[in-house]
Amino acid sequence: MMSGSDGYFDYNATTPLRLEARQAWLEACERWWQNPSSLYRAAGAAARVLEEERESLAEQLGVEPARIVFNSGATEGNNAIMAHVAASAGRVAFSAVEHPSLREAARRWLPHEATTELPVEATGLLDLTSLSTWLRQNSTASLVSLMAANNESGSLQPWREAADLCAEAGVSFHCDATQWIGKEPLQGLAQCSWITLSAHKFGGPKGVGALVLPAGEKRLRWLAGGPQEGGHRAGTENLPAICAMGAALRAAEAERPQAQTSQAAARDAFEAALLQAFPDLRLIGADSPRLWNTSLFVMPRHRNLKWLTRLSEVGYSVSTGSACSSGREGSSVVLHALGASDEELRRVMRVSGGWHTPAQAWLDLAAQFVETSAALDQGGGLRRIQLGG
Ligand code: PMP
């Protein structure tokens, strides 16, 4: 029998809450429910826990605690950065494959002429030459934004190289590390001027995350109101969620090295099985470095929504692309940037596993694709295969 979340292959959309995170959330709700800004002793304890969580995250990222602003997640962080650049009449360059919360935020906050979309190569990775050219032509009031890992293809962008180029040019660099944190090593992130992240991508709750500011940044005034979060983001802090995020990241980091190796092997075995069954299947992004949990591919036949629906009927959760564009067939900017045709876009599937996905579940999913294919070819019913127990 498939149990619990074994059939869940949409970790890039969100992850189930880790046990450690749940416990930390409950403990904070019970023990530190007071407003951290209040002046009595119990509230002081809540304020201390809040600062401990700030220090813990700061230490993991290798930055000063004052650089951390807790918020509701990466969408909010990406919007705050774009609004901030707009307030100083700056210019922004970002890769063509950024998440909609970055691209749309740039469009929402900045005049069109202040934004530049930098092309990606056929591999989906940023073309660093075009970045260098842009840096030569733009001033220090500017910002470059590049995600660390792509949510659809899992491609690992050359963000360290981009950060170095920006540092040489004296231009701020923002890294949307939402899909990276919890899956790939945190070393080096401290060199980014700005970082955005969301807890629910590594086993924390939804609606909580952090924005890392450049050292000494005093001018960001994202939400007006009280003095919370250094005056950068007003509003009573969601301490239980912040504690749960901290617990989730510590747990994810503890098991990351092992998961990286074993899950990559399981994902590769899944792809090998799929390719054997469907020789015309096209893997995307597999030729360059990518996240160990992600597989993006174009099925040789049938629309992706048909595959998704049939797989869902037998307990598998997969995606036709990012959750932010799912349900809208063929809307993937990333795949267009990778040179996929409109017709191919309708056959794209994304499968993303977790830290504990059993190797057998990956193989079962591949076998279920084969079973589903027979059902789709014949237009008949679908048998739920049982492999390996
Ligand atoms: N950036 C990237 C790369 C993402 O994958 C996501 C979530 N899919 C976001 C930003 C937005 O995160 P959230 O929905 O938690 O605000």
Tab-separated table of N, CA and C in Angstrom, residues 205-362:
chain	number	residue	atom	x	y	z
A	205	PRO	N	5.713	25.914	7.987
A	205	PRO	CA	4.329	26.275	7.647
A	205	PRO	C	4.255	27.220	6.454
A	206	LYS	N	3.085	27.309	5.866
A	206	LYS	CA	2.873	28.266	4.780
A	206	LYS	C	2.699	29.669	5.359
A	207	GLY	N	2.987	30.670	4.550
A	207	GLY	CA	2.749	32.053	4.986
A	207	GLY	C	3.780	32.611	5.936
A	208	VAL	N	4.961	32.012	5.979
A	208	VAL	CA	6.050	32.598	6.775
A	208	VAL	C	7.351	32.418	5.996
A	209	GLY	N	8.227	33.388	6.124
A	209	GLY	CA	9.511	33.339	5.418
A	209	GLY	C	10.398	34.437	5.927
A	210	ALA	N	11.398	34.770	5.150
A	210	ALA	CA	12.303	35.841	5.571
A	210	ALA	C	12.852	36.559	4.352
A	211	LEU	N	13.170	37.818	4.606
A	211	LEU	CA	13.852	38.655	3.616
A	211	LEU	C	15.179	39.022	4.265
A	212	VAL	N	16.281	38.763	3.576
A	212	VAL	CA	17.590	39.164	4.092
A	212	VAL	C	17.979	40.464	3.393
A	213	LEU	N	18.307	41.456	4.206
A	213	LEU	CA	18.639	42.794	3.682
A	213	LEU	C	20.143	42.926	3.486
A	214	PRO	N	20.566	43.886	2.673
A	214	PRO	CA	22.004	44.185	2.609
A	214	PRO	C	22.465	44.684	3.982
A	215	ALA	N	23.723	44.416	4.344
A	215	ALA	CA	24.237	44.879	5.631
A	215	ALA	C	24.083	46.398	5.710
A	216	GLY	N	23.566	46.876	6.843
A	216	GLY	CA	23.446	48.319	7.059
A	216	GLY	C	22.262	48.972	6.362
A	217	GLU	N	21.432	48.173	5.707
A	217	GLU	CA	20.269	48.751	4.997
A	217	GLU	C	19.289	49.351	6.024
A	218	LYS	N	19.018	50.631	5.885
A	218	LYS	CA	18.140	51.298	6.860
A	218	LYS	C	16.868	51.840	6.203
A	219	ARG	N	16.880	51.915	4.874
A	219	ARG	CA	15.810	52.673	4.225
A	219	ARG	C	14.598	51.830	3.837
A	220	LEU	N	14.717	50.508	3.862
A	220	LEU	CA	13.564	49.721	3.418
A	220	LEU	C	12.375	49.960	4.355
A	221	ARG	N	11.297	50.468	3.824
A	221	ARG	CA	10.066	50.699	4.594
A	221	ARG	C	8.951	49.996	3.848
A	222	TRP	N	8.851	48.700	4.058
A	222	TRP	CA	7.910	47.920	3.262
A	222	TRP	C	6.502	48.059	3.813
A	223	LEU	N	6.295	47.705	5.082
A	223	LEU	CA	4.962	47.891	5.678
A	223	LEU	C	5.057	48.954	6.764
A	224	ALA	N	4.177	49.955	6.675
A	224	ALA	CA	4.178	51.037	7.659
A	224	ALA	C	3.309	50.665	8.847
A	225	GLY	N	3.668	51.146	10.018
A	225	GLY	CA	2.896	50.865	11.229
A	225	GLY	C	3.826	50.889	12.424
A	226	GLY	N	3.832	49.801	13.181
A	226	GLY	CA	4.661	49.723	14.385
A	226	GLY	C	6.142	49.538	14.054
A	227	PRO	N	6.936	49.460	15.132
A	227	PRO	CA	8.396	49.406	14.943
A	227	PRO	C	8.974	47.997	14.745
A	228	GLN	N	8.098	47.010	14.516
A	228	GLN	CA	8.602	45.622	14.448
A	228	GLN	C	9.613	45.447	13.308
A	229	GLU	N	10.407	44.410	13.430
A	229	GLU	CA	11.374	44.029	12.374
A	229	GLU	C	12.226	45.225	11.935
A	230	GLY	N	12.752	45.900	12.928
A	230	GLY	CA	13.660	47.011	12.654
A	230	GLY	C	12.988	48.162	11.917
A	231	GLY	N	11.668	48.211	11.943
A	231	GLY	CA	10.942	49.275	11.243
A	231	GLY	C	10.786	48.980	9.755
A	232	HIS	N	11.322	47.854	9.294
A	232	HIS	CA	11.231	47.519	7.865
A	232	HIS	C	9.868	46.939	7.505
A	233	ARG	N	9.301	46.198	8.460
A	233	ARG	CA	8.027	45.537	8.184
A	233	ARG	C	7.187	45.553	9.465
A	234	ALA	N	6.229	46.462	9.502
A	234	ALA	CA	5.391	46.576	10.687
A	234	ALA	C	4.417	45.407	10.765
A	235	GLY	N	3.898	45.177	11.965
A	235	GLY	CA	2.906	44.106	12.169
A	235	GLY	C	3.407	43.126	13.215
A	236	THR	N	2.519	42.701	14.098
A	236	THR	CA	2.893	41.755	15.151
A	236	THR	C	3.481	40.490	14.535
A	237	GLU	N	4.629	40.095	15.029
A	237	GLU	CA	5.314	38.944	14.441
A	237	GLU	C	4.531	37.658	14.683
A	238	ASN	N	4.557	36.759	13.700
A	238	ASN	CA	3.909	35.452	13.812
A	238	ASN	C	4.904	34.483	14.448
A	239	LEU	N	5.067	34.636	15.773
A	239	LEU	CA	6.137	33.894	16.446
A	239	LEU	C	6.016	32.373	16.320
A	240	PRO	N	4.820	31.777	16.484
A	240	PRO	CA	4.758	30.312	16.316
A	240	PRO	C	5.240	29.872	14.933
A	241	ALA	N	4.858	30.606	13.896
A	241	ALA	CA	5.284	30.230	12.544
A	241	ALA	C	6.789	30.425	12.371
A	242	ILE	N	7.326	31.480	12.978
A	242	ILE	CA	8.766	31.735	12.878
A	242	ILE	C	9.548	30.615	13.584
A	243	CYS	N	9.046	30.180	14.770
A	243	CYS	CA	9.705	29.075	15.492
A	243	CYS	C	9.623	27.788	14.668
A	244	ALA	N	8.471	27.569	14.040
A	244	ALA	CA	8.295	26.354	13.230
A	244	ALA	C	9.220	26.387	12.015
A	245	MET	N	9.386	27.561	11.425
A	245	MET	CA	10.303	27.682	10.281
A	245	MET	C	11.728	27.334	10.709
A	246	GLY	N	12.134	27.852	11.883
A	246	GLY	CA	13.492	27.577	12.371
A	246	GLY	C	13.688	26.085	12.584
A	247	ALA	N	12.696	25.439	13.215
A	247	ALA	CA	12.805	23.996	13.485
A	247	ALA	C	12.864	23.223	12.171
A	248	ALA	N	12.062	23.658	11.197
A	248	ALA	CA	12.037	22.961	9.900
A	248	ALA	C	13.384	23.085	9.197
A	249	LEU	N	13.973	24.254	9.235
A	249	LEU	CA	15.249	24.431	8.522
A	249	LEU	C	16.363	23.627	9.196
A	250	ARG	N	16.363	23.638	10.535
A	250	ARG	CA	17.400	22.864	11.228
A	250	ARG	C	17.251	21.373	10.884
A	251	ALA	N	16.007	20.886	10.821
A	251	ALA	CA	15.778	19.472	10.486
A	251	ALA	C	16.175	19.194	9.029
A	252	ALA	N	15.803	20.080	8.135
A	252	ALA	CA	16.130	19.880	6.709
A	252	ALA	C	17.642	19.879	6.517
A	253	GLU	N	18.313	20.798	7.204
A	253	GLU	CA	19.766	20.880	7.068
A	253	GLU	C	20.441	19.619	7.598
A	254	ALA	N	19.895	19.065	8.691
A	254	ALA	CA	20.505	17.869	9.288
A	254	ALA	C	20.449	16.694	8.325
A	255	GLU	N	19.371	16.575	7.562
A	255	GLU	CA	19.257	15.390	6.699
A	255	GLU	C	19.603	15.673	5.242
A	256	ARG	N	19.944	16.922	4.941
A	256	ARG	CA	20.198	17.296	3.550
A	256	ARG	C	21.309	16.476	2.868
A	257	PRO	N	22.484	16.310	3.494
A	257	PRO	CA	23.549	15.610	2.768
A	257	PRO	C	23.143	14.208	2.333
A	258	GLN	N	22.450	13.499	3.243
A	258	GLN	CA	22.042	12.135	2.930
A	258	GLN	C	20.957	12.132	1.849
A	259	ALA	N	19.983	13.050	2.016
A	259	ALA	CA	18.862	13.108	1.066
A	259	ALA	C	19.367	13.458	-0.328
A	260	GLN	N	20.331	14.370	-0.376
A	260	GLN	CA	20.869	14.809	-1.674
A	260	GLN	C	21.348	13.624	-2.501
A	261	THR	N	22.061	12.705	-1.852
A	261	THR	CA	22.616	11.573	-2.581
A	261	THR	C	21.559	10.520	-2.883
A	262	SER	N	20.812	10.106	-1.832
A	262	SER	CA	19.889	8.986	-2.051
A	262	SER	C	18.723	9.405	-2.946
A	263	GLN	N	18.237	10.631	-2.779
A	263	GLN	CA	17.103	11.052	-3.599
A	263	GLN	C	17.501	11.268	-5.054
A	264	ALA	N	18.708	11.792	-5.277
A	264	ALA	CA	19.147	11.989	-6.666
A	264	ALA	C	19.196	10.639	-7.377
A	265	ALA	N	19.677	9.597	-6.657
A	265	ALA	CA	19.756	8.258	-7.259
A	265	ALA	C	18.356	7.743	-7.572
A	266	ALA	N	17.399	7.972	-6.645
A	266	ALA	CA	16.020	7.496	-6.853
A	266	ALA	C	15.372	8.252	-8.014
A	267	ARG	N	15.606	9.560	-8.079
A	267	ARG	CA	15.055	10.370	-9.172
A	267	ARG	C	15.643	9.906	-10.514
A	268	ASP	N	16.952	9.629	-10.522
A	268	ASP	CA	17.593	9.186	-11.765
A	268	ASP	C	17.050	7.830	-12.218
A	269	ALA	N	16.797	6.960	-11.244
A	269	ALA	CA	16.250	5.633	-11.583
A	269	ALA	C	14.839	5.791	-12.162
A	270	PHE	N	14.082	6.732	-11.609
A	270	PHE	CA	12.733	7.036	-12.134
A	270	PHE	C	12.851	7.486	-13.590
A	271	GLU	N	13.793	8.386	-13.854
A	271	GLU	CA	13.946	8.904	-15.219
A	271	GLU	C	14.394	7.804	-16.176
A	272	ALA	N	15.294	6.940	-15.698
A	272	ALA	CA	15.773	5.841	-16.553
A	272	ALA	C	14.607	4.912	-16.908
A	273	ALA	N	13.759	4.629	-15.910
A	273	ALA	CA	12.608	3.749	-16.150
A	273	ALA	C	11.634	4.398	-17.134
A	274	LEU	N	11.428	5.698	-16.971
A	274	LEU	CA	10.513	6.403	-17.880
A	274	LEU	C	11.053	6.389	-19.310
A	275	LEU	N	12.365	6.654	-19.431
A	275	LEU	CA	12.970	6.716	-20.765
A	275	LEU	C	12.926	5.362	-21.461
A	276	GLN	N	13.044	4.322	-20.652
A	276	GLN	CA	12.985	2.980	-21.230
A	276	GLN	C	11.568	2.707	-21.778
A	277	ALA	N	10.575	3.146	-21.011
A	277	ALA	CA	9.185	2.912	-21.437
A	277	ALA	C	8.765	3.875	-22.545
A	278	PHE	N	9.315	5.089	-22.510
A	278	PHE	CA	8.936	6.117	-23.498
A	278	PHE	C	10.214	6.693	-24.126
A	279	PRO	N	10.785	6.014	-25.112
A	279	PRO	CA	12.070	6.480	-25.665
A	279	PRO	C	11.985	7.891	-26.257
A	280	ASP	N	10.789	8.340	-26.627
A	280	ASP	CA	10.663	9.681	-27.217
A	280	ASP	C	10.428	10.776	-26.182
A	281	LEU	N	10.434	10.396	-24.926
A	281	LEU	CA	10.236	11.399	-23.871
A	281	LEU	C	11.442	12.350	-23.855
A	282	ARG	N	11.201	13.644	-23.630
A	282	ARG	CA	12.319	14.606	-23.611
A	282	ARG	C	12.498	15.155	-22.198
A	283	LEU	N	13.669	14.837	-21.611
A	283	LEU	CA	13.985	15.381	-20.287
A	283	LEU	C	14.436	16.825	-20.457
A	284	ILE	N	14.056	17.688	-19.524
A	284	ILE	CA	14.453	19.089	-19.631
A	284	ILE	C	15.376	19.453	-18.473
A	285	GLY	N	16.473	20.102	-18.804
A	285	GLY	CA	17.386	20.604	-17.775
A	285	GLY	C	18.291	19.538	-17.181
A	286	ALA	N	18.243	18.320	-17.726
A	286	ALA	CA	19.018	17.225	-17.124
A	286	ALA	C	20.501	17.294	-17.496
A	287	ASP	N	20.851	18.126	-18.476
A	287	ASP	CA	22.254	18.213	-18.911
A	287	ASP	C	23.069	19.188	-18.068
A	288	SER	N	22.400	19.950	-17.225
A	288	SER	CA	23.141	20.897	-16.390
A	288	SER	C	22.765	20.647	-14.933
A	289	PRO	N	23.526	21.250	-13.996
A	289	PRO	CA	23.252	20.956	-12.582
A	289	PRO	C	21.804	21.286	-12.209
A	290	ARG	N	21.194	20.413	-11.441
A	290	ARG	CA	19.800	20.688	-11.035
A	290	ARG	C	19.536	20.108	-9.652
A	291	LEU	N	18.428	20.526	-9.063
A	291	LEU	CA	18.024	20.032	-7.746
A	291	LEU	C	17.876	18.520	-7.783
A	292	TRP	N	18.214	17.874	-6.672
A	292	TRP	CA	18.165	16.410	-6.600
A	292	TRP	C	16.747	15.851	-6.574
A	293	ASN	N	15.747	16.723	-6.393
A	293	ASN	CA	14.382	16.199	-6.213
A	293	ASN	C	13.490	16.398	-7.426
A	294	THR	N	14.008	17.075	-8.461
A	294	THR	CA	13.114	17.552	-9.529
A	294	THR	C	13.351	16.836	-10.853
A	295	SER	N	12.247	16.541	-11.539
A	295	SER	CA	12.329	15.992	-12.880
A	295	SER	C	11.272	16.700	-13.727
A	296	LEU	N	11.730	17.289	-14.837
A	296	LEU	CA	10.812	17.993	-15.738
A	296	LEU	C	10.963	17.346	-17.107
A	297	PHE	N	9.854	17.000	-17.728
A	297	PHE	CA	9.968	16.292	-19.006
A	297	PHE	C	8.743	16.525	-19.868
A	298	VAL	N	8.933	16.275	-21.179
A	298	VAL	CA	7.832	16.383	-22.146
A	298	VAL	C	7.420	14.966	-22.515
A	299	MET	N	6.174	14.610	-22.205
A	299	MET	CA	5.686	13.274	-22.559
A	299	MET	C	5.531	13.182	-24.076
A	300	PRO	N	5.753	11.991	-24.662
A	300	PRO	CA	5.663	11.896	-26.121
A	300	PRO	C	4.231	12.058	-26.646
A	301	ARG	N	3.249	11.788	-25.811
A	301	ARG	CA	1.863	11.958	-26.284
A	301	ARG	C	0.921	12.226	-25.106
A	302	HIS	N	-0.237	12.727	-25.447
A	302	HIS	CA	-1.330	13.092	-24.527
A	302	HIS	C	-1.001	14.366	-23.739
A	303	ARG	N	-2.046	15.122	-23.500
A	303	ARG	CA	-1.893	16.383	-22.780
A	303	ARG	C	-1.531	16.161	-21.322
A	304	ASN	N	-0.747	17.085	-20.780
A	304	ASN	CA	-0.302	16.922	-19.386
A	304	ASN	C	-1.473	16.902	-18.391
A	305	LEU	N	-2.517	17.670	-18.666
A	305	LEU	CA	-3.646	17.670	-17.724
A	305	LEU	C	-4.328	16.306	-17.669
A	306	LYS	N	-4.291	15.594	-18.805
A	306	LYS	CA	-4.869	14.243	-18.815
A	306	LYS	C	-4.027	13.312	-17.945
A	307	TRP	N	-2.714	13.406	-18.117
A	307	TRP	CA	-1.817	12.593	-17.283
A	307	TRP	C	-2.057	12.921	-15.809
A	308	LEU	N	-2.069	14.213	-15.521
A	308	LEU	CA	-2.205	14.652	-14.116
A	308	LEU	C	-3.504	14.122	-13.509
A	309	THR	N	-4.602	14.231	-14.262
A	309	THR	CA	-5.896	13.808	-13.735
A	309	THR	C	-5.916	12.305	-13.493
A	310	ARG	N	-5.399	11.563	-14.469
A	310	ARG	CA	-5.403	10.101	-14.315
A	310	ARG	C	-4.503	9.664	-13.155
A	311	LEU	N	-3.340	10.298	-13.045
A	311	LEU	CA	-2.428	9.928	-11.949
A	311	LEU	C	-3.044	10.307	-10.604
A	312	SER	N	-3.724	11.413	-10.589
A	312	SER	CA	-4.359	11.876	-9.353
A	312	SER	C	-5.460	10.913	-8.906
A	313	GLU	N	-6.157	10.325	-9.889
A	313	GLU	CA	-7.223	9.358	-9.565
A	313	GLU	C	-6.686	8.169	-8.779
A	314	VAL	N	-5.419	7.828	-9.001
A	314	VAL	CA	-4.855	6.673	-8.292
A	314	VAL	C	-3.878	7.106	-7.194
A	315	GLY	N	-3.982	8.349	-6.769
A	315	GLY	CA	-3.271	8.768	-5.561
A	315	GLY	C	-1.929	9.437	-5.763
A	316	TYR	N	-1.592	9.799	-7.011
A	316	TYR	CA	-0.318	10.485	-7.217
A	316	TYR	C	-0.551	11.977	-7.463
A	317	SER	N	0.251	12.804	-6.804
A	317	SER	CA	0.172	14.254	-7.017
A	317	SER	C	1.406	14.690	-7.787
A	318	VAL	N	1.198	15.107	-9.027
A	318	VAL	CA	2.296	15.627	-9.856
A	318	VAL	C	1.840	16.971	-10.410
A	319	SER	N	2.682	17.582	-11.219
A	319	SER	CA	2.341	18.926	-11.675
A	319	SER	C	2.557	19.061	-13.179
A	320	THR	N	1.886	20.048	-13.757
A	320	THR	CA	2.116	20.338	-15.176
A	320	THR	C	3.058	21.537	-15.304
A	321	GLY	N	3.687	21.908	-14.210
A	321	GLY	CA	4.514	23.119	-14.187
A	321	GLY	C	4.290	23.738	-12.833
A	322	SER	N	4.734	24.938	-12.600
A	322	SER	CA	4.626	25.493	-11.253
A	322	SER	C	3.168	25.686	-10.861
A	323	ALA	N	2.909	25.584	-9.544
A	323	ALA	CA	1.549	25.752	-9.031
A	323	ALA	C	1.010	27.127	-9.415
A	324	CYS	N	1.930	28.084	-9.592
A	324	CYS	CA	1.509	29.447	-9.891
A	324	CYS	C	0.960	29.562	-11.300
A	325	SER	N	1.249	28.574	-12.156
A	325	SER	CA	0.683	28.665	-13.501
A	325	SER	C	-0.100	27.405	-13.841
A	326	SER	N	-0.248	26.498	-12.853
A	326	SER	CA	-0.932	25.247	-13.174
A	326	SER	C	-2.416	25.510	-13.394
A	327	GLY	N	-3.028	24.659	-14.158
A	327	GLY	CA	-4.423	24.890	-14.529
A	327	GLY	C	-4.497	25.754	-15.782
A	328	ARG	N	-3.379	26.446	-16.072
A	328	ARG	CA	-3.333	27.207	-17.312
A	328	ARG	C	-2.355	26.463	-18.209
A	329	GLU	N	-2.882	25.611	-19.032
A	329	GLU	CA	-2.032	24.770	-19.865
A	329	GLU	C	-1.091	25.619	-20.704
A	330	GLY	N	0.145	25.196	-20.795
A	330	GLY	CA	1.071	25.829	-21.714
A	330	GLY	C	1.452	27.256	-21.359
A	331	SER	N	1.364	27.625	-20.081
A	331	SER	CA	1.649	29.013	-19.739
A	331	SER	C	3.080	29.204	-19.230
A	332	SER	N	3.909	28.183	-19.337
A	332	SER	CA	5.206	28.255	-18.698
A	332	SER	C	6.223	29.124	-19.436
A	333	VAL	N	6.572	30.224	-18.804
A	333	VAL	CA	7.601	31.118	-19.346
A	333	VAL	C	8.943	30.391	-19.395
A	334	VAL	N	9.175	29.588	-18.364
A	334	VAL	CA	10.456	28.877	-18.272
A	334	VAL	C	10.653	27.971	-19.480
A	335	LEU	N	9.595	27.227	-19.816
A	335	LEU	CA	9.741	26.290	-20.921
A	335	LEU	C	9.874	26.998	-22.249
A	336	HIS	N	9.200	28.131	-22.377
A	336	HIS	CA	9.382	28.937	-23.587
A	336	HIS	C	10.838	29.378	-23.669
A	337	ALA	N	11.352	29.838	-22.507
A	337	ALA	CA	12.743	30.308	-22.475
A	337	ALA	C	13.697	29.167	-22.835
A	338	LEU	N	13.304	27.940	-22.538
A	338	LEU	CA	14.141	26.777	-22.850
A	338	LEU	C	13.932	26.284	-24.280
A	339	GLY	N	13.105	26.996	-25.012
A	339	GLY	CA	12.944	26.679	-26.425
A	339	GLY	C	11.877	25.643	-26.710
A	340	ALA	N	10.988	25.356	-25.742
A	340	ALA	CA	9.919	24.395	-26.005
A	340	ALA	C	8.835	25.058	-26.863
A	341	SER	N	8.250	24.283	-27.751
A	341	SER	CA	7.178	24.825	-28.598
A	341	SER	C	5.868	24.855	-27.802
A	342	ASP	N	4.889	25.624	-28.321
A	342	ASP	CA	3.583	25.687	-27.652
A	342	ASP	C	2.974	24.298	-27.538
A	343	GLU	N	3.175	23.524	-28.589
A	343	GLU	CA	2.601	22.180	-28.616
A	343	GLU	C	3.244	21.317	-27.520
A	344	GLU	N	4.561	21.435	-27.377
A	344	GLU	CA	5.269	20.651	-26.348
A	344	GLU	C	4.843	21.064	-24.937
A	345	LEU	N	4.576	22.373	-24.787
A	345	LEU	CA	4.196	22.869	-23.459
A	345	LEU	C	2.986	22.136	-22.906
A	346	ARG	N	2.113	21.700	-23.786
A	346	ARG	CA	0.898	21.005	-23.336
A	346	ARG	C	1.186	19.578	-22.878
A	347	ARG	N	2.410	19.140	-23.110
A	347	ARG	CA	2.745	17.765	-22.696
A	347	ARG	C	3.795	17.733	-21.577
A	348	VAL	N	4.070	18.911	-20.988
A	348	VAL	CA	5.111	18.973	-19.970
A	348	VAL	C	4.605	18.519	-18.604
A	349	MET	N	5.431	17.736	-17.918
A	349	MET	CA	5.101	17.292	-16.560
A	349	MET	C	6.265	17.622	-15.625
A	350	ARG	N	5.927	18.032	-14.409
A	350	ARG	CA	6.975	18.213	-13.391
A	350	ARG	C	6.687	17.282	-12.226
A	351	VAL	N	7.725	16.551	-11.838
A	351	VAL	CA	7.627	15.631	-10.715
A	351	VAL	C	8.688	16.062	-9.705
A	352	SER	N	8.294	16.316	-8.465
A	352	SER	CA	9.303	16.738	-7.473
A	352	SER	C	9.064	16.021	-6.150
A	353	GLY	N	10.083	15.279	-5.720
A	353	GLY	CA	9.988	14.473	-4.506
A	353	GLY	C	10.528	15.216	-3.295
A	354	GLY	N	10.535	14.498	-2.157
A	354	GLY	CA	10.970	15.121	-0.904
A	354	GLY	C	12.176	14.429	-0.303
A	355	TRP	N	12.490	14.812	0.906
A	355	TRP	CA	13.679	14.321	1.602
A	355	TRP	C	13.534	12.834	1.949
A	356	HIS	N	12.256	12.390	2.121
A	356	HIS	CA	12.036	11.010	2.575
A	356	HIS	C	11.294	10.159	1.557
A	357	THR	N	11.149	10.631	0.336
A	357	THR	CA	10.386	9.855	-0.645
A	357	THR	C	11.074	8.494	-0.857
A	358	PRO	N	10.378	7.369	-0.610
A	358	PRO	CA	11.033	6.062	-0.773
A	358	PRO	C	11.443	5.836	-2.233
A	359	ALA	N	12.605	5.201	-2.422
A	359	ALA	CA	13.078	4.901	-3.783
A	359	ALA	C	12.001	4.106	-4.529
A	360	GLN	N	11.316	3.229	-3.769
A	360	GLN	CA	10.275	2.408	-4.405
A	360	GLN	C	9.113	3.265	-4.914
A	361	ALA	N	8.806	4.345	-4.192
A	361	ALA	CA	7.695	5.211	-4.621
A	361	ALA	C	8.018	5.858	-5.969
A	362	TRP	N	9.299	6.209	-6.158
A	362	TRP	CA	9.710	6.770	-7.461
A	362	TRP	C	9.498	5.726	-8.567
